[in-house]
Amino acid sequence: MRARLAGEIEAFTKRFGIAPSLSVVLVGEDPASVTYVGAKEKASREAGMISEAVRLPATSSKDRVITAVESLNRDPARQGILVQLPLPRHIDPDVVVQAIDPTKDVDGLHPYNLGLLLAGRPRFAPATPSGIQQLLIEENVETSGAHVVICGRSNIVGRPLAAILLGRGKGANSTVTVCHTGTRDLKVITRSADILVAAAGQPDLIRGDMIRPGAVVIDVGVNRINDPGRKSGFRLVGDVKFDEAVDVASLITPVPGGVGPMTIAMLLRNTLVAALASRAGK
Ligand code: NAD
């Protein structure tokens, strides 16, 4: 997908004389966020985009962060903006996300864009659920009429994924059940899934016996667990107990390496869409 996008980005750059641009605002030095921002910068540069990270100290005030966002909003050379979450605890992420110009909100988390998605007219669908849909399409997994069970109801993954899969088009038209911390009898529900999506942020939440034989399993979770045997002192695991699930599922995404790279590819696609929209009619 990134190779395909690189071709489209090259065509954009030739036509308009400047490459599409992605700006990422990072507040503080949360190690996972630093890694994610680095990966986004690298991928956007490799695809031929202009990539810029605005790094602010963890002690920055909410107003300082909003000022940085507003300055990117005003700059016509910046077409894609995202604020890396989570923010330090003293900053309300909803207020900051709402400060992003919705036409530049390539993470698709502004309430306006989430509203468009729910109304069935998405502009920027959030990158992680879009990536999950693309994975299903690319792997020829039948979603129409399939029962999709999503574990997690966050605005970043669970809710927008439910909205995407409820749509009518390709890679959608599913019957969707969303589970969360208030769900009773999780196993009964997960076992009825044709496609099971784990996005709870709970290591090993989904065990082999919670999966219907032959189901497709998408593991969104990225959890750091201590591993003294590693130089870093930790390793990454998903929400699915992979060793058990791999024997039961027909297809399964690994962690790391599954949904994460697709998320980045979708972010680049949204940025290209924003750049094209900004040039429409020019
Ligand atoms: P979140 O904490 O905002 O939401 C987690 C959701 O899971 C909540 O809605 C909660 O109700 C539900 N949940 C928690 N425990 C549960 C349980 N035992 N049973 C059923 N539901 C339960 O997290 P998030 O931001 O949606 O992220 C979820 C996971 O996905 C995290 O591990 C995160 O790191 C990962 N993630 C990965 C990517 C990627 O690109 N690979 C992107 C976003 C998030």
CSV table of C-alpha atoms and ligand atoms in Angstrom, one decimal:
chain,number,residue,atom,x,y,z
A,1,MET,CA,0.0,0.0,0.0
A,2,ARG,CA,2.9,2.3,0.8
A,3,ALA,CA,4.4,1.6,-2.6
A,4,ARG,CA,1.1,2.4,-4.3
A,5,LEU,CA,0.8,5.6,-2.3
A,6,ALA,CA,4.3,6.6,-3.1
A,7,GLY,CA,3.4,6.6,-6.8
A,8,GLU,CA,0.3,8.8,-6.1
A,9,ILE,CA,2.4,11.2,-4.0
A,10,GLU,CA,5.0,11.5,-6.7
A,11,ALA,CA,2.3,12.4,-9.2
A,12,PHE,CA,0.9,15.0,-6.7
A,13,THR,CA,4.4,16.5,-6.3
A,14,LYS,CA,5.0,16.7,-10.0
A,15,ARG,CA,1.7,18.3,-10.6
A,16,PHE,CA,1.8,21.0,-7.8
A,17,GLY,CA,5.5,21.4,-7.5
A,18,ILE,CA,5.5,20.6,-3.8
A,19,ALA,CA,5.0,17.4,-1.8
A,20,PRO,CA,2.1,16.8,0.6
A,21,SER,CA,3.0,17.5,4.2
A,22,LEU,CA,2.3,15.7,7.5
A,23,SER,CA,2.9,17.5,10.8
A,24,VAL,CA,2.9,15.5,14.0
A,25,VAL,CA,2.7,17.3,17.4
A,26,LEU,CA,4.4,15.3,20.2
A,27,VAL,CA,4.1,16.6,23.8
A,28,GLY,CA,6.6,15.0,26.2
A,29,GLU,CA,8.7,11.9,25.8
A,30,ASP,CA,6.5,8.9,26.4
A,31,PRO,CA,8.7,6.1,25.0
A,32,ALA,CA,5.9,4.4,23.0
A,33,SER,CA,4.8,7.8,21.5
A,34,VAL,CA,8.4,8.7,20.6
A,35,THR,CA,8.6,5.4,18.7
A,36,TYR,CA,5.3,5.9,17.0
A,37,VAL,CA,6.1,9.5,15.9
A,38,GLY,CA,9.5,8.3,14.6
A,39,ALA,CA,7.9,5.6,12.6
A,40,LYS,CA,5.3,8.1,11.1
A,41,GLU,CA,8.1,10.5,10.2
A,42,LYS,CA,10.2,7.8,8.5
A,43,ALA,CA,7.2,6.3,6.6
A,44,SER,CA,6.0,9.7,5.4
A,45,ARG,CA,9.5,10.7,4.2
A,46,GLU,CA,10.0,7.3,2.5
A,47,ALA,CA,6.7,7.8,0.7
A,48,GLY,CA,7.9,11.2,-0.6
A,49,MET,CA,6.0,13.5,1.8
A,50,ILE,CA,7.3,16.4,3.7
A,51,SER,CA,7.3,15.3,7.4
A,52,GLU,CA,7.7,17.6,10.4
A,53,ALA,CA,7.4,16.8,14.1
A,54,VAL,CA,6.7,19.6,16.5
A,55,ARG,CA,8.2,18.5,19.8
A,56,LEU,CA,7.0,20.2,22.9
A,57,PRO,CA,8.1,19.6,26.5
A,58,ALA,CA,5.8,17.5,28.8
A,59,THR,CA,5.3,20.5,31.0
A,60,SER,CA,3.7,22.5,28.2
A,61,SER,CA,0.4,24.1,29.0
A,62,LYS,CA,-2.8,23.2,27.2
A,63,ASP,CA,-2.7,26.7,25.6
A,64,ARG,CA,0.9,26.2,24.4
A,65,VAL,CA,-0.2,23.0,22.6
A,66,ILE,CA,-3.3,24.6,21.1
A,67,THR,CA,-1.2,27.6,19.9
A,68,ALA,CA,1.1,25.1,18.1
A,69,VAL,CA,-1.9,23.4,16.5
A,70,GLU,CA,-3.4,26.7,15.5
A,71,SER,CA,-0.2,27.8,13.9
A,72,LEU,CA,-0.2,24.6,11.7
A,73,ASN,CA,-3.9,25.2,10.9
A,74,ARG,CA,-3.1,28.6,9.5
A,75,ASP,CA,-0.1,27.4,7.4
A,76,PRO,CA,-1.3,26.4,3.8
A,77,ALA,CA,1.9,24.4,3.3
A,78,ARG,CA,0.8,22.0,6.1
A,79,GLN,CA,-2.1,19.9,4.9
A,80,GLY,CA,-2.1,17.0,7.5
A,81,ILE,CA,-1.9,17.5,11.2
A,82,LEU,CA,-2.1,15.0,14.0
A,83,VAL,CA,-1.5,15.2,17.8
A,84,GLN,CA,0.1,12.1,19.1
A,85,LEU,CA,-1.9,10.7,22.0
A,86,PRO,CA,-1.8,10.2,24.9
A,87,LEU,CA,-1.1,13.7,26.0
A,88,PRO,CA,0.4,14.4,29.5
A,89,ARG,CA,-2.4,14.1,32.1
A,90,HIS,CA,-2.8,17.8,32.7
A,91,ILE,CA,-4.0,18.3,29.1
A,92,ASP,CA,-7.5,17.4,28.0
A,93,PRO,CA,-7.0,15.6,24.7
A,94,ASP,CA,-10.6,16.4,23.6
A,95,VAL,CA,-9.9,20.1,23.7
A,96,VAL,CA,-6.7,19.8,21.8
A,97,VAL,CA,-8.1,17.5,19.1
A,98,GLN,CA,-11.0,19.9,18.7
A,99,ALA,CA,-8.5,22.7,18.0
A,100,ILE,CA,-7.3,20.9,14.8
A,101,ASP,CA,-8.8,22.3,11.6
A,102,PRO,CA,-11.1,19.4,10.6
A,103,THR,CA,-9.9,19.6,7.0
A,104,LYS,CA,-6.4,18.8,8.2
A,105,ASP,CA,-7.4,16.3,10.8
A,106,VAL,CA,-5.8,13.2,9.1
A,107,ASP,CA,-6.2,11.1,12.3
A,108,GLY,CA,-9.9,11.6,11.9
A,109,LEU,CA,-10.5,12.1,15.6
A,110,HIS,CA,-12.1,15.6,15.5
A,111,PRO,CA,-15.8,15.2,16.4
A,112,TYR,CA,-16.8,16.7,13.0
A,113,ASN,CA,-14.9,13.9,11.2
A,114,LEU,CA,-16.2,11.2,13.6
A,115,GLY,CA,-19.7,12.6,13.0
A,116,LEU,CA,-19.3,12.4,9.2
A,117,LEU,CA,-18.1,8.8,9.6
A,118,LEU,CA,-21.1,7.9,11.7
A,119,ALA,CA,-23.4,9.6,9.2
A,120,GLY,CA,-21.9,7.3,6.5
A,121,ARG,CA,-20.0,10.0,4.7
A,122,PRO,CA,-16.5,9.6,5.9
A,123,ARG,CA,-13.8,12.2,5.1
A,124,PHE,CA,-10.9,11.0,7.2
A,125,ALA,CA,-11.7,7.7,8.9
A,126,PRO,CA,-9.3,7.1,11.8
A,127,ALA,CA,-6.2,5.4,10.6
A,128,THR,CA,-6.3,2.2,12.7
A,129,PRO,CA,-9.9,1.1,11.9
A,130,SER,CA,-9.3,2.1,8.2
A,131,GLY,CA,-6.2,-0.1,8.2
A,132,ILE,CA,-8.2,-3.0,9.7
A,133,GLN,CA,-10.8,-2.7,6.9
A,134,GLN,CA,-8.0,-2.6,4.3
A,135,LEU,CA,-6.4,-5.7,5.7
A,136,LEU,CA,-9.7,-7.5,5.4
A,137,ILE,CA,-10.2,-6.3,1.8
A,138,GLU,CA,-6.6,-7.2,0.8
A,139,GLU,CA,-6.9,-10.7,2.3
A,140,ASN,CA,-10.3,-11.2,0.5
A,141,VAL,CA,-12.1,-11.8,3.8
A,142,GLU,CA,-15.8,-11.7,3.3
A,143,THR,CA,-17.2,-8.9,5.5
A,144,SER,CA,-20.7,-8.7,4.0
A,145,GLY,CA,-23.1,-10.4,6.4
A,146,ALA,CA,-20.2,-11.5,8.6
A,147,HIS,CA,-20.6,-11.2,12.4
A,148,VAL,CA,-17.8,-9.0,13.6
A,149,VAL,CA,-17.1,-8.8,17.3
A,150,ILE,CA,-15.0,-5.8,18.5
A,151,CYS,CA,-13.6,-5.8,22.0
A,152,GLY,CA,-13.1,-2.2,22.9
A,153,ARG,CA,-15.2,1.0,22.5
A,154,SER,CA,-12.6,3.7,22.3
A,155,ASN,CA,-12.9,6.7,19.9
A,156,ILE,CA,-9.6,5.7,18.3
A,157,VAL,CA,-10.4,2.1,17.4
A,158,GLY,CA,-13.6,0.4,18.6
A,159,ARG,CA,-16.3,3.0,17.8
A,160,PRO,CA,-15.1,4.1,14.4
A,161,LEU,CA,-14.4,0.5,13.4
A,162,ALA,CA,-18.0,-0.3,14.2
A,163,ALA,CA,-19.2,2.6,12.1
A,164,ILE,CA,-16.9,1.6,9.2
A,165,LEU,CA,-18.1,-2.0,9.1
A,166,LEU,CA,-21.7,-1.0,9.4
A,167,GLY,CA,-21.4,0.8,6.1
A,168,ARG,CA,-22.7,-0.6,2.9
A,169,GLY,CA,-19.6,-0.7,0.6
A,170,LYS,CA,-16.7,-3.1,0.0
A,171,GLY,CA,-15.1,-4.3,3.2
A,172,ALA,CA,-18.2,-3.5,5.2
A,173,ASN,CA,-21.9,-4.5,5.4
A,174,SER,CA,-21.2,-6.5,8.5
A,175,THR,CA,-23.3,-7.3,11.6
A,176,VAL,CA,-21.3,-5.7,14.4
A,177,THR,CA,-21.2,-6.4,18.1
A,178,VAL,CA,-19.1,-4.1,20.3
A,179,CYS,CA,-17.9,-5.5,23.7
A,180,HIS,CA,-16.4,-3.5,26.5
A,181,THR,CA,-15.7,-3.6,30.3
A,182,GLY,CA,-19.4,-3.8,31.0
A,183,THR,CA,-19.9,-6.8,28.7
A,184,ARG,CA,-21.1,-10.1,30.4
A,185,ASP,CA,-20.1,-13.5,29.1
A,186,LEU,CA,-17.4,-12.2,26.7
A,187,LYS,CA,-16.4,-15.7,25.6
A,188,VAL,CA,-20.0,-16.6,24.5
A,189,ILE,CA,-19.9,-13.5,22.3
A,190,THR,CA,-16.4,-13.8,20.9
A,191,ARG,CA,-17.1,-17.4,20.0
A,192,SER,CA,-19.9,-16.3,17.7
A,193,ALA,CA,-17.6,-14.0,15.7
A,194,ASP,CA,-16.7,-14.7,12.1
A,195,ILE,CA,-14.2,-11.8,12.5
A,196,LEU,CA,-12.9,-11.0,16.0
A,197,VAL,CA,-11.1,-7.7,16.6
A,198,ALA,CA,-9.3,-7.4,19.9
A,199,ALA,CA,-8.7,-3.7,20.9
A,200,ALA,CA,-8.9,-3.7,24.6
A,201,GLY,CA,-5.2,-3.0,25.6
A,202,GLN,CA,-5.3,-6.2,27.8
A,203,PRO,CA,-2.5,-8.7,27.2
A,204,ASP,CA,-3.8,-12.2,26.5
A,205,LEU,CA,-7.4,-11.2,26.9
A,206,ILE,CA,-8.4,-13.5,24.0
A,207,ARG,CA,-7.5,-17.1,24.6
A,208,GLY,CA,-7.7,-19.9,22.1
A,209,ASP,CA,-11.0,-21.3,23.4
A,210,MET,CA,-12.7,-17.8,22.9
A,211,ILE,CA,-12.3,-18.1,19.2
A,212,ARG,CA,-14.6,-19.9,16.8
A,213,PRO,CA,-12.6,-22.4,14.7
A,214,GLY,CA,-11.8,-20.8,11.3
A,215,ALA,CA,-12.5,-17.2,12.5
A,216,VAL,CA,-10.4,-14.3,11.3
A,217,VAL,CA,-8.6,-12.6,14.2
A,218,ILE,CA,-7.3,-9.0,14.2
A,219,ASP,CA,-5.1,-8.2,17.1
A,220,VAL,CA,-5.0,-4.4,17.6
A,221,GLY,CA,-3.5,-4.4,21.1
A,222,VAL,CA,0.1,-3.2,21.7
A,223,ASN,CA,1.1,-4.0,25.3
A,224,ARG,CA,4.5,-3.6,26.8
A,225,ILE,CA,5.3,-6.4,29.2
A,226,ASN,CA,8.5,-6.8,31.3
A,227,ASP,CA,11.1,-9.1,29.8
A,228,PRO,CA,14.4,-9.0,31.6
A,229,GLY,CA,15.9,-11.2,28.9
A,230,ARG,CA,15.7,-8.4,26.4
A,231,LYS,CA,18.1,-5.5,26.1
A,232,SER,CA,15.1,-3.0,26.2
A,233,GLY,CA,13.7,-4.8,29.3
A,234,PHE,CA,10.3,-5.3,27.7
A,235,ARG,CA,8.6,-6.9,24.7
A,236,LEU,CA,5.4,-6.1,22.9
A,237,VAL,CA,2.4,-8.4,22.9
A,238,GLY,CA,-1.1,-8.1,21.6
A,239,ASP,CA,-4.5,-8.7,23.3
A,240,VAL,CA,-4.7,-12.2,21.8
A,241,LYS,CA,-2.7,-15.2,23.1
A,242,PHE,CA,-1.1,-15.8,19.8
A,243,ASP,CA,0.2,-19.3,20.4
A,244,GLU,CA,-3.2,-20.6,21.2
A,245,ALA,CA,-5.1,-18.5,18.6
A,246,VAL,CA,-2.9,-19.5,15.7
A,247,ASP,CA,-4.2,-23.1,15.9
A,248,VAL,CA,-7.8,-22.1,15.9
A,249,ALA,CA,-8.1,-19.0,13.6
A,250,SER,CA,-8.0,-19.2,9.8
A,251,LEU,CA,-6.1,-15.9,9.6
A,252,ILE,CA,-4.5,-13.8,12.4
A,253,THR,CA,-2.5,-10.6,12.5
A,254,PRO,CA,0.8,-10.6,14.5
A,255,VAL,CA,1.9,-8.1,17.1
A,256,PRO,CA,4.1,-6.3,16.3
A,257,GLY,CA,3.8,-6.1,12.5
A,258,GLY,CA,0.1,-6.4,11.8
A,259,VAL,CA,-2.3,-3.6,12.4
A,260,GLY,CA,0.5,-1.1,13.3
A,261,PRO,CA,2.0,-0.8,9.8
A,262,MET,CA,-1.4,-0.6,8.2
A,263,THR,CA,-2.3,2.3,10.6
A,264,ILE,CA,0.7,4.2,9.2
A,265,ALA,CA,-0.2,3.5,5.6
A,266,MET,CA,-3.7,4.8,6.2
A,267,LEU,CA,-2.3,7.9,7.8
A,268,LEU,CA,-0.3,8.6,4.7
A,269,ARG,CA,-3.4,8.0,2.6
A,270,ASN,CA,-5.5,10.5,4.6
A,271,THR,CA,-2.7,13.0,4.3
A,272,LEU,CA,-2.7,12.7,0.5
A,273,VAL,CA,-6.5,13.1,0.5
A,274,ALA,CA,-6.1,16.2,2.6
A,275,ALA,CA,-3.5,17.6,0.3
A,276,LEU,CA,-5.6,16.8,-2.8
A,277,ALA,CA,-8.6,18.5,-1.2
A,278,SER,CA,-6.6,21.6,-0.4
A,279,ARG,CA,-5.6,21.9,-4.1
A,280,ALA,CA,-9.0,21.2,-5.5
A,281,GLY,CA,-9.8,23.7,-8.1
A,282,LYS,CA,-6.3,25.2,-8.0
B,1,NAD,P1,-8.5,2.4,25.4
B,1,NAD,O1,-7.9,2.0,26.7
B,1,NAD,O2,-8.9,3.8,25.1
B,1,NAD,O3,-9.8,1.5,25.2
B,1,NAD,C1,-9.8,0.1,25.5
B,1,NAD,C2,-11.2,-0.4,25.4
B,1,NAD,O4,-11.3,-1.8,25.7
B,1,NAD,C3,-12.2,0.3,26.3
B,1,NAD,O5,-13.3,0.7,25.5
B,1,NAD,C4,-12.7,-0.8,27.3
B,1,NAD,O6,-14.1,-0.8,27.5
B,1,NAD,C5,-12.3,-2.1,26.5
B,1,NAD,N1,-11.9,-3.2,27.4
B,1,NAD,C6,-10.9,-3.1,28.4
B,1,NAD,N2,-10.8,-4.3,29.0
B,1,NAD,C7,-11.7,-5.1,28.5
B,1,NAD,C8,-12.1,-6.4,28.8
B,1,NAD,N3,-11.5,-7.1,29.7
B,1,NAD,N4,-13.2,-6.9,28.0
B,1,NAD,C9,-13.8,-6.2,27.1
B,1,NAD,N5,-13.4,-4.9,26.8
B,1,NAD,C10,-12.4,-4.4,27.5
B,1,NAD,O7,-7.5,1.8,24.3
B,1,NAD,P2,-7.4,2.1,22.7
B,1,NAD,O8,-6.7,3.4,22.5
B,1,NAD,O9,-8.6,1.8,22.0
B,1,NAD,O10,-6.3,1.0,22.4
B,1,NAD,C11,-6.5,-0.4,22.5
B,1,NAD,C12,-5.3,-1.2,22.3
B,1,NAD,O11,-4.9,-1.0,20.9
B,1,NAD,C13,-4.1,-0.7,23.1
B,1,NAD,O12,-3.3,-1.8,23.4
B,1,NAD,C14,-3.3,0.2,22.1
B,1,NAD,O13,-2.0,0.3,22.4
B,1,NAD,C15,-3.6,-0.5,20.8
B,1,NAD,N6,-3.6,0.4,19.6
B,1,NAD,C16,-2.9,0.0,18.6
B,1,NAD,C17,-2.8,0.8,17.5
B,1,NAD,C18,-2.0,0.3,16.3
B,1,NAD,O14,-1.8,1.1,15.4
B,1,NAD,N7,-1.6,-1.0,16.3
B,1,NAD,C19,-3.5,1.9,17.4
B,1,NAD,C20,-4.3,2.3,18.5
B,1,NAD,C21,-4.3,1.5,19.6
